[in-house]
Amino acid sequence: MLQFDDVRAAAARLAGVAHRTPVVRSRTLDELLGMQVLLKCENLQRMGAFKFRGGYNAVNVLSDAERARGVVAFSSGNHAQAVALAARLHRCAATIVMPHDAPPLKLAATGGYGAEVVLYDRYTEDRDAIAARLSEQRGSVLIPPFDHLPVMAGQGTTALELIEQTEADGPLDALIVCTGGGGLLSGCAVAAKALQPAIKVYGAEPARGNDVQQSLRSGRIVKLDEVPRTICDGQQTQATGPQPFEVIRELVTDILDVPDPVVVEAMRFLFDRMKLVVEPSGACALAALMQHRERFAGQRVGVTLSGGNIGIDRFVALVTGVERVD
Amino acid sequence: MLQFDDVRAAAARLAGVAHRTPVVRSRTLDELLGMQVLLKCENLQRMGAFKFRGGYNAVNVLSDAERARGVVAFSSGNHAQAVALAARLHRCAATIVMPHDAPPLKLAATGGYGAEVVLYDRYTEDRDAIAARLSEQRGSVLIPPFDHLPVMAGQGTTALELIEQTEADGPLDALIVCTGGGGLLSGCAVAAKALQPAIKVYGAEPARGNDVQQSLRSGRIVKLDEVPRTICDGQQTQATGPQPFEVIRELVTDILDVPDPVVVEAMRFLFDRMKLVVEPSGACALAALMQHRERFAGQRVGVTLSGGNIGIDRFVALVTGVERVD
């Protein structure tokens, strides 16, 4: 199982490379929710999301010989950019398998970091098989998006920092972390529980893609039959993996589900009152806190804002209600 | 003239009350401009702008007897909200004179802080006279928006913090601060020059409202004939005041002028790449750096992002080009 020492080692590797993102507060938010809320701004992280932490750590732990053969990753989103950027920083080749209908912004960003982008059709082709074949053909190391200890350790540095940045004013009662595949949640749970054993750690998931909630409550990994329909595109995974789940089952108190309209409400609050741009999955943990506020009344609660990679047109469509969300 | 001790005293009063806002960086921005840029995020300040610092300090320095008679301020923008909030925090009455066509959001926010809002017609009535009369009738202290030492001292804590937060990695070569009436610029110049005497301090002004530039270059306060037509609504003052100008003339190297379209470009960059919501005047200093980048090549430059109070509709209209800016 992932150990706190792995997270600490990742933090040492990331020092001076990843941003030590700020923790921000809003008295308006505190009054609105009746608690103390501490927001860890990973939307201000390099390449706009916490994924940089895990991607960088995973490339960094490879041997020189491994890096010389390049790395392979598959992702439609932030993990692709994270591995591409991490590879560039290590002067190592990267091949990223992406769906041909991925957002043009993300395709361009991934290519912009110097990675070779291999497109596939997500309706007829199997990305795992393509990535595995590329990895085998080229002798490259595959870097999975969440079911991988170095990735989980890197993501866990988010909670390590959050606690270091806030402990002077007292420990946290709870920590809420969004979860898609479970990389961020598992890493953060290990770090938070090691530093503050009394803390309760919660995941946050879109209500229509609540596989981790079902998994935690049933004690075994539940896989959704199809890709969940939610605006939270960073959380459309159908199942978590064995390694994140081992941690989640042991250390996470519960998974909070959130309807998409509450995610939009959180995005709008963050724009209007906190001047922060956050993508849907990035606002999911705050939305979960809004939705389940009575469980946290009077507490001191850490919340991850996990990413900000959304184009302005989509942002506007969501926040102004032009794109209807149900 | 404003002294550094005044700024330090203001910092002590603001400790634990104002946010110690983060300083953020972007490698993309550094590469784009060919320098190190350190952005002080006053858009993340309480009530969304640096103005809280000066407003709070000005109310705090009053005697109990003075505060018991209440305070008066006139402003169409962030200063109104700052004084209203500062008064509420001191449990003191506030009367704010605002134009009847001020943005509804700002009228509502000012009233929401418990202030009495007195409306006037900016085309036929004189707000200075109205505020002076109210102040006299009620025995209340008038808190001017910039030509007032406690306000200037409070605003100067922005640069004091920026330097404290960045000095571990070396001194700044330059500091760029937006200027409307000159309160922020003068306060920041005093703090920056006291802490790092070799620093060069620049103001940033919309090109069509360059009264401070004209004043500095001619050595006397120049008043524009009419309200400048610019999207930078925090910088539509027609002239600076004697007290800020005394500092600016002595300590500021130059005022950089910026065309409005470059301000929009900076706002868009901050949204897309840095996930920050900044109002036009708040982006003016970064826009000035973009516009005059060759003067700062290879340097380490501090920049204020002074505020983020803009409604999403206006933000979108500007950044997507629906509202044409020339």
XYZ file of C-alpha atoms in Angstrom:
652
model
C 0.000 0.000 0.000
C 1.113 3.572 -0.626
C 3.148 4.840 2.331
C 3.601 8.359 3.669
C 7.345 8.076 2.998
C 6.503 7.771 -0.712
C 4.592 11.046 -0.530
C 7.417 12.731 1.346
C 9.938 11.516 -1.223
C 7.705 12.867 -3.994
C 7.548 16.233 -2.214
C 11.351 16.382 -2.177
C 11.461 15.658 -5.911
C 8.834 18.301 -6.644
C 10.449 21.037 -4.508
C 11.278 23.995 -6.736
C 9.615 22.314 -9.736
C 5.913 22.267 -8.876
C 4.300 25.431 -7.555
C 3.583 25.487 -3.844
C 0.050 26.650 -4.632
C -1.683 29.052 -2.262
C -4.403 28.154 0.226
C -7.124 30.787 0.074
C -10.068 31.611 2.294
C -13.220 33.669 2.003
C -15.125 35.033 4.956
C -18.202 35.142 2.726
C -17.853 31.421 2.082
C -17.263 30.677 5.748
C -20.392 32.609 6.725
C -22.425 31.022 3.956
C -21.487 27.490 4.984
C -21.080 28.018 8.733
C -17.567 26.595 8.945
C -13.943 27.389 8.150
C -13.072 26.455 4.566
C -9.476 26.300 3.323
C -9.148 25.999 -0.437
C -5.974 24.504 -1.911
C -5.585 26.134 -5.330
C -4.278 23.443 -7.650
C -5.936 25.334 -10.497
C -2.889 27.582 -10.061
C -0.513 24.604 -10.396
C 1.786 24.247 -13.421
C -0.205 23.275 -16.522
C -3.327 24.124 -14.539
C -3.943 21.006 -12.439
C -2.614 18.761 -9.648
C -1.848 16.121 -12.299
C 1.551 17.730 -12.829
C 2.622 16.453 -9.402
C 2.010 12.786 -10.156
C 3.207 12.932 -13.753
C 6.460 14.581 -12.770
C 7.110 12.211 -9.890
C 6.444 9.169 -12.076
C 8.923 10.313 -14.738
C 11.451 11.366 -12.123
C 11.618 7.980 -10.377
C 12.605 6.197 -13.605
C 16.226 5.269 -14.216
C 18.193 7.129 -16.882
C 18.077 3.991 -19.019
C 14.292 3.823 -18.741
C 13.877 7.490 -19.536
C 16.136 7.095 -22.575
C 13.484 4.775 -24.053
C 10.742 7.360 -23.520
C 7.390 7.230 -21.746
C 3.859 6.467 -22.900
C 0.578 7.647 -21.386
C -3.074 7.616 -22.358
C -5.493 10.318 -21.300
C -8.030 12.680 -22.741
C -7.182 15.354 -20.261
C -4.801 16.766 -17.720
C -2.718 13.608 -17.201
C -1.666 13.746 -20.864
C -0.371 17.271 -20.484
C 1.260 16.424 -17.155
C 3.259 13.522 -18.577
C 4.137 15.526 -21.701
C 5.450 18.417 -19.623
C 7.231 16.125 -17.145
C 8.938 14.321 -20.038
C 10.064 17.600 -21.563
C 11.517 18.726 -18.242
C 13.471 15.452 -18.096
C 14.518 15.748 -21.779
C 12.811 12.464 -22.454
C 10.493 11.455 -25.318
C 6.782 11.081 -24.638
C 4.034 9.412 -26.640
C 0.508 10.289 -25.589
C -2.497 8.298 -26.762
C -5.493 10.627 -26.946
C -9.002 10.315 -28.369
C -9.323 12.097 -31.709
C -12.226 14.111 -30.304
C -10.340 15.386 -27.241
C -10.670 19.165 -26.709
C -8.495 20.920 -29.336
C -6.966 23.040 -26.548
C -5.704 19.931 -24.757
C -4.464 18.289 -27.979
C -2.570 21.461 -28.820
C -1.130 21.826 -25.318
C 0.086 18.232 -25.273
C 1.741 18.591 -28.662
C 3.086 21.971 -27.574
C 5.075 20.273 -24.827
C 6.859 18.297 -27.543
C 5.035 14.982 -27.086
C 4.080 12.736 -29.986
C 0.285 12.516 -29.955
C -1.254 9.266 -31.222
C -4.975 9.597 -31.884
C -7.526 6.819 -31.578
C -11.257 6.466 -31.978
C -12.731 6.060 -28.523
C -15.837 4.352 -29.834
C -14.122 1.587 -31.831
C -10.592 1.268 -30.454
C -9.164 0.266 -27.071
C -6.731 2.840 -25.746
C -5.228 0.494 -23.170
C -4.331 -1.950 -25.930
C -2.888 0.805 -28.121
C -0.806 2.192 -25.283
C 0.378 -1.285 -24.250
C 1.374 -2.069 -27.846
C 3.272 1.204 -28.220
C 4.984 0.621 -24.909
C 6.045 -2.855 -25.952
C 7.148 -1.884 -29.473
C 9.298 0.971 -28.246
C 10.382 -0.377 -24.888
C 8.853 2.722 -23.303
C 7.504 2.834 -19.770
C 3.752 3.239 -19.508
C 2.630 5.837 -16.954
C -0.967 5.098 -15.975
C -3.173 7.993 -14.857
C -4.006 6.792 -11.332
C -3.390 3.098 -10.608
C 0.335 3.643 -10.122
C 2.191 4.289 -6.862
C 4.515 7.096 -8.066
C 1.513 8.943 -9.517
C -0.474 8.515 -6.301
C 2.509 9.667 -4.220
C 2.909 12.796 -6.323
C -0.764 13.709 -6.049
C -0.554 13.199 -2.271
C 1.856 16.126 -1.960
C -1.214 18.342 -2.450
C -2.549 17.402 0.997
C 0.938 17.410 2.521
C 1.341 21.040 1.496
C -2.193 22.024 2.473
C -1.602 20.744 5.987
C 1.829 22.371 6.269
C 0.323 25.659 5.106
C -2.568 25.611 7.573
C -1.371 23.722 10.673
C -0.177 26.877 12.445
C -3.845 27.772 12.983
C -4.824 24.312 14.119
C -5.529 20.891 12.608
C -8.227 20.204 10.040
C -11.362 18.312 11.048
C -11.974 17.118 7.511
C -10.452 17.083 4.044
C -12.559 16.834 0.879
C -10.853 15.706 -2.310
C -12.417 15.132 -5.723
C -12.039 11.642 -7.111
C -12.126 10.234 -10.614
C -9.725 7.304 -10.725
C -8.694 7.828 -7.112
C -5.080 8.946 -7.537
C -5.493 12.309 -5.825
C -7.834 10.972 -3.162
C -5.628 8.043 -2.176
C -2.425 10.086 -2.122
C -4.045 12.852 -0.092
C -5.606 10.365 2.340
C -2.212 8.800 3.098
C -0.577 12.194 3.653
C -3.405 13.690 5.696
C -3.878 10.684 7.972
C -0.126 10.443 8.602
C 0.134 14.098 9.603
C -3.185 14.483 11.417
C -4.547 11.053 12.387
C -7.841 12.482 13.672
C -8.742 14.020 10.310
C -11.636 12.579 8.337
C -10.996 12.302 4.597
C -13.872 12.392 2.102
C -13.991 11.925 -1.629
C -16.269 13.990 -3.885
C -17.827 12.515 -6.988
C -20.467 13.558 -9.528
C -23.722 11.850 -8.582
C -24.064 10.228 -11.996
C -20.553 8.797 -11.881
C -20.460 7.511 -8.301
C -18.435 4.351 -8.850
C -16.014 5.083 -6.012
C -18.929 5.705 -3.648
C -20.450 2.359 -4.645
C -17.058 0.689 -4.348
C -16.323 2.059 -0.888
C -19.790 1.214 0.405
C -19.762 -2.324 -1.010
C -16.132 -3.051 -0.176
C -15.135 -4.065 -3.720
C -14.368 -2.137 -6.909
C -17.584 -1.393 -8.789
C -17.288 -0.620 -12.492
C -19.946 1.536 -14.154
C -21.477 0.052 -17.287
C -20.828 3.130 -19.356
C -18.987 6.436 -19.321
C -20.929 8.611 -16.855
C -22.777 11.606 -18.279
C -21.530 14.516 -16.219
C -19.952 17.902 -16.866
C -17.100 16.800 -14.577
C -14.946 15.483 -17.415
C -12.009 14.726 -15.131
C -14.195 12.201 -13.297
C -15.640 10.144 -16.130
C -13.617 7.073 -15.215
C -15.756 3.966 -14.891
C -13.797 2.386 -12.050
C -10.965 3.097 -9.662
C -7.919 0.807 -9.621
C -6.715 -1.755 -7.080
C -3.918 0.398 -5.662
C -5.969 3.562 -5.024
C -8.839 1.431 -3.748
C -6.646 -0.313 -1.192
C -5.983 3.113 0.358
C -9.490 4.470 -0.047
C -11.074 1.446 1.645
C -8.714 1.811 4.577
C -8.525 5.579 5.092
C -11.491 7.347 3.507
C -14.610 7.969 5.613
C -17.112 8.386 2.792
C -17.633 9.594 -0.764
C -19.943 12.605 -1.141
C -21.988 12.731 -4.329
C -22.812 15.995 -6.061
C -25.412 16.881 -8.701
C -23.927 18.707 -11.694
C -25.945 21.926 -11.111
C -24.266 22.328 -7.718
C -20.889 22.026 -9.431
C -21.890 24.940 -11.672
C -22.995 26.891 -8.600
C -19.566 26.330 -7.032
C -17.798 27.415 -10.248
C -19.872 30.574 -10.312
C -19.188 31.350 -6.648
C -15.465 30.866 -7.222
C -15.546 33.242 -10.194
C -17.760 35.924 -8.640
C -16.517 35.986 -5.094
C -13.055 34.455 -5.162
C -11.831 35.507 -8.624
C -10.712 31.985 -9.446
C -11.227 30.024 -12.655
C -11.927 26.373 -11.867
C -12.993 23.572 -14.228
C -16.014 21.398 -13.328
C -14.053 18.558 -11.727
C -11.914 21.181 -10.016
C -14.988 22.604 -8.296
C -16.477 19.214 -7.394
C -15.047 19.039 -3.870
C -16.311 22.517 -2.952
C -19.665 21.649 -4.497
C -19.768 18.500 -2.343
C -19.180 20.625 0.732
C -22.007 22.975 -0.297
C -24.316 20.032 -0.948
C -23.506 18.241 2.333
C -22.773 21.295 4.473
C -24.715 20.144 7.532
C -22.273 17.266 8.045
C -19.433 19.748 8.470
C -21.116 22.529 10.471
C -18.650 24.390 12.675
C -15.666 22.411 11.410
C -12.353 23.391 9.863
C -12.353 21.827 6.411
C -9.657 21.570 3.736
C -10.896 21.391 0.136
C -8.972 20.789 -3.086
C -9.650 22.976 -6.119
C -7.985 20.463 -8.369
C -7.754 22.151 -11.762
C -8.626 25.086 -13.962
C -8.285 23.790 -17.512
C -11.435 24.936 -19.223
C -11.743 27.160 -22.272
C -13.508 30.445 -21.785
C -16.344 29.576 -24.192
C -17.287 26.442 -22.275
C -16.822 28.217 -18.957
C -19.173 30.977 -19.993
C -21.736 28.554 -21.422
C -21.861 26.685 -18.119
C -21.742 29.575 -15.697
C -24.221 31.789 -17.535
C -26.653 28.924 -18.018
C -26.422 28.921 -21.838
C -25.502 25.244 -21.581
C -28.266 23.694 -19.498
C -27.073 21.332 -16.806
C -29.282 18.854 -15.013
C 5.412 63.140 2.811
C 4.280 59.580 3.425
C 6.918 57.669 5.399
C 7.781 53.992 5.450
C 6.936 53.895 9.159
C 3.347 54.790 8.223
C 3.223 51.779 5.901
C 4.707 49.514 8.558
C 2.170 50.739 11.106
C -0.614 50.049 8.608
C 0.732 46.524 8.082
C 0.537 45.896 11.828
C -3.093 47.102 11.897
C -3.992 44.925 8.911
C -2.317 41.770 10.238
C -4.935 39.050 10.569
C -7.602 41.308 9.038
C -6.529 41.697 5.406
C -5.523 38.614 3.449
C -1.815 38.163 2.887
C -2.541 37.568 -0.795
C -0.395 35.101 -2.742
C 2.329 35.994 -5.210
C 2.008 33.748 -8.256
C 4.269 33.013 -11.184
C 3.904 31.426 -14.592
C 6.762 29.934 -16.551
C 4.714 30.509 -19.702
C 4.518 34.208 -18.896
C 8.216 34.378 -18.050
C 9.113 32.741 -21.372
C 6.685 34.918 -23.298
C 8.095 38.138 -21.859
C 11.714 37.072 -21.366
C 11.902 37.999 -17.693
C 10.802 36.860 -14.236
C 7.333 38.164 -13.402
C 5.924 38.027 -9.865
C 2.218 38.793 -9.656
C 0.759 40.057 -6.370
C -2.848 38.858 -6.346
C -4.895 41.652 -4.790
C -7.836 40.364 -6.796
C -7.868 37.718 -4.054
C -7.970 40.397 -1.312
C -11.053 40.849 0.878
C -13.870 42.483 -1.101
C -11.844 41.763 -4.212
C -9.336 44.627 -4.337
C -6.366 46.295 -2.608
C -8.697 49.143 -1.609
C -9.616 47.223 1.517
C -6.137 47.881 2.886
C -6.384 51.670 2.715
C -10.021 51.844 3.741
C -9.448 49.683 6.804
C -6.335 51.549 7.864
C -8.082 54.912 7.514
C -10.994 53.840 9.715
C -8.685 52.132 12.197
C -6.538 55.224 12.856
C -9.572 57.276 13.941
C -10.266 57.810 17.617
C -13.244 56.096 19.238
C -14.961 59.487 19.433
C -14.452 60.076 15.721
C -15.681 56.621 14.790
C -18.770 57.138 16.948
C -19.789 59.938 14.579
C -19.399 57.667 11.542
C -17.459 57.994 8.311
C -18.298 59.336 4.862
C -16.778 58.392 1.524
C -17.513 58.994 -2.137
C -16.687 56.492 -4.838
C -18.274 54.659 -7.725
C -16.152 51.627 -7.150
C -13.980 49.599 -4.855
C -13.197 52.381 -2.350
C -16.889 52.595 -1.481
C -17.036 48.921 -0.637
C -13.728 49.110 1.210
C -14.886 51.893 3.519
C -18.276 50.246 4.002
C -16.665 46.954 5.013
C -14.024 48.661 7.175
C -16.751 50.605 8.984
C -18.751 47.449 9.614
C -15.683 45.709 11.041
C -15.235 48.671 13.410
C -18.974 48.736 14.249
C -19.149 52.279 12.982
C -21.708 53.933 10.699
C -20.773 54.675 7.083
C -22.384 56.912 4.487
C -21.247 56.363 0.924
C -21.993 58.852 -1.843
C -22.309 56.960 -5.119
C -23.465 57.884 -8.627
C -26.984 56.601 -9.314
C -25.669 54.800 -12.392
C -22.909 52.909 -10.552
C -22.854 49.164 -11.337
C -25.802 47.517 -9.522
C -23.396 44.885 -8.156
C -21.305 47.543 -6.447
C -24.346 49.436 -5.128
C -25.689 46.201 -3.701
C -22.356 45.183 -2.178
C -21.925 48.566 -0.508
C -25.422 48.454 0.938
C -24.846 44.837 1.873
C -22.024 45.875 4.188
C -24.564 47.963 6.093
C -23.591 51.377 4.745
C -26.112 54.081 3.970
C -25.837 54.774 0.246
C -26.602 58.344 -0.910
C -27.099 58.567 -4.663
C -26.297 61.560 -6.841
C -26.413 62.419 -10.515
C -22.863 62.531 -11.772
C -23.752 64.781 -14.687
C -25.460 67.548 -12.713
C -24.267 67.252 -9.109
C -20.881 67.634 -7.415
C -20.036 64.585 -5.292
C -17.271 66.384 -3.381
C -19.747 69.036 -2.296
C -22.353 66.439 -1.323
C -19.841 64.430 0.689
C -18.444 67.560 2.357
C -21.959 68.687 3.311
C -22.853 65.272 4.743
C -19.606 65.182 6.646
C -20.265 68.621 8.116
C -23.940 67.984 8.938
C -23.221 64.745 10.744
C -19.791 65.510 12.138
C -18.522 62.450 10.275
C -14.956 62.028 9.067
C -14.527 62.069 5.302
C -12.256 59.314 3.958
C -10.988 60.360 0.539
C -10.121 57.630 -1.974
C -6.423 58.462 -2.502
C -5.293 61.910 -1.378
C -5.100 60.861 2.261
C -2.053 59.568 4.155
C -3.727 56.669 6.031
C -5.230 55.416 2.766
C -1.876 55.651 0.976
C -0.129 53.892 3.875
C -2.627 51.037 3.778
C -2.252 50.562 0.033
C 1.530 50.542 0.454
C 1.327 47.330 2.472
C 0.738 45.593 -0.884
C 4.348 46.229 -1.939
C 5.651 45.583 1.576
C 4.163 42.090 1.448
C 5.203 41.445 -2.140
C 8.806 42.173 -1.242
C 8.685 40.103 1.952
C 7.209 37.204 -0.010
C 9.828 37.291 -2.779
C 13.069 38.576 -1.213
C 14.354 35.090 -0.371
C 14.984 34.580 -4.090
C 16.607 37.970 -4.572
C 15.574 41.619 -4.881
C 13.275 42.973 -7.573
C 14.677 45.089 -10.380
C 11.360 46.797 -10.986
C 7.846 47.125 -9.602
C 4.873 48.043 -11.784
C 1.745 49.375 -10.080
C -1.461 50.579 -11.696
C -2.409 54.144 -10.921
C -5.692 56.004 -10.960
C -5.580 58.593 -8.199
C -2.125 57.484 -7.104
C -2.877 55.987 -3.680
C -1.590 52.499 -4.459
C 1.351 53.747 -6.507
C 2.561 56.231 -3.895
C 2.174 53.806 -0.992
C 3.937 51.036 -2.872
C 6.736 53.343 -3.992
C 7.500 54.358 -0.407
C 7.529 50.750 0.800
C 9.521 49.358 -2.120
C 12.180 52.076 -2.102
C 12.627 51.766 1.666
C 13.137 48.008 1.495
C 15.077 47.799 -1.768
C 16.553 51.209 -2.632
C 17.821 50.051 -6.044
C 14.347 49.074 -7.260
C 12.735 51.133 -10.018
C 9.042 51.816 -9.495
C 6.723 52.414 -12.462
C 3.077 53.385 -12.656
C 0.721 51.930 -15.281
C -2.074 54.004 -16.769
C -4.565 53.613 -19.613
C -3.229 55.580 -22.591
C -6.387 57.673 -22.841
C -6.295 58.634 -19.171
C -2.590 59.412 -18.766
C -2.866 62.329 -16.366
C -0.268 60.937 -13.955
C 2.162 60.372 -16.822
C 1.670 63.981 -17.929
C 1.986 65.172 -14.346
C 5.212 63.277 -13.662
C 6.780 64.360 -16.937
C 5.827 68.022 -16.498
C 6.545 68.180 -12.772
C 3.095 69.508 -11.807
C -0.344 67.959 -11.407
C -2.126 67.877 -14.777
C -5.913 67.570 -14.733
C -7.676 66.001 -17.706
C -10.498 68.079 -19.161
C -12.973 65.231 -18.989
C -13.459 61.748 -17.611
C -11.196 59.513 -19.719
C -12.891 56.987 -21.991
C -11.280 53.700 -21.046
C -12.427 50.261 -19.954
C -10.177 50.695 -16.897
C -12.938 52.085 -14.716
C -10.755 52.185 -11.610
C -8.498 54.681 -13.367
C -10.953 57.253 -14.645
C -9.779 59.908 -12.208
C -8.956 63.176 -13.903
C -6.036 64.118 -11.650
C -3.918 62.746 -8.835
C -3.768 64.617 -5.513
C -0.982 66.651 -3.892
C -0.020 63.981 -1.343
C 0.341 61.064 -3.758
C 2.027 63.340 -6.285
C 4.650 64.437 -3.780
C 5.728 60.787 -3.501
C 5.347 59.930 -7.182
C 7.491 62.877 -8.282
C 10.226 61.849 -5.872
C 10.238 58.048 -6.144
C 8.613 56.886 -9.386
C 10.802 56.382 -12.474
C 8.108 56.664 -15.122
C 4.456 56.009 -15.930
C 3.819 53.387 -18.623
C 0.769 53.942 -20.802
C -1.327 51.057 -22.117
C -3.891 50.870 -24.918
C -7.173 49.278 -23.809
C -6.890 46.290 -26.191
C -3.669 45.238 -24.450
C -5.526 45.347 -21.129
C -8.058 42.903 -22.594
C -5.199 40.711 -23.816
C -3.769 40.630 -20.290
C -7.193 39.771 -18.815
C -7.536 36.930 -21.272
C -4.047 35.605 -20.560
C -4.759 35.686 -16.825
C -7.985 33.738 -17.331
C -6.652 31.187 -19.824
C -3.215 30.511 -18.460
C -3.297 31.584 -14.826
C -6.927 30.844 -13.884
C -7.369 34.291 -12.357
C -10.265 36.705 -12.725
C -8.992 40.275 -12.923
C -10.909 43.454 -13.701
C -9.571 45.846 -16.378
C -7.754 48.201 -13.997
C -6.504 45.135 -12.159
C -4.794 43.890 -15.315
C -3.407 47.288 -16.311
C 0.033 46.815 -14.737
C 0.576 43.436 -16.390
C -0.653 44.902 -19.679
C 1.873 47.725 -19.275
C 4.618 45.161 -18.849
C 3.456 43.342 -21.996
C 3.328 46.606 -23.918
C 6.742 47.829 -22.769
C 8.441 44.440 -22.335
C 11.709 45.402 -23.990
C 12.453 47.877 -21.181
C 12.404 45.023 -18.676
C 14.133 42.245 -20.623
C 15.943 39.813 -18.337
C 14.770 41.557 -15.167
C 12.930 40.379 -12.065
C 9.707 42.384 -12.008
C 6.928 42.657 -9.421
C 3.458 43.465 -10.773
C 0.231 44.235 -8.912
C -3.000 42.579 -9.984
C -5.015 45.138 -8.108
C -8.596 43.898 -8.220
C -11.089 41.407 -9.582
C -14.463 43.100 -9.207
C -16.117 42.594 -12.541
C -19.407 40.863 -13.268
C -19.242 37.774 -15.425
C -21.346 39.312 -18.213
C -18.984 42.246 -18.656
C -15.969 39.998 -18.287
C -17.200 37.719 -21.025
C -18.166 40.605 -23.308
C -14.655 42.025 -23.052
C -12.621 38.843 -23.210
C -14.572 37.222 -26.045
C -14.577 40.414 -28.097
C -18.369 40.881 -28.011
C -17.700 44.351 -26.603
C -15.284 45.925 -29.052
C -12.405 47.764 -27.468
C -10.178 50.226 -29.268
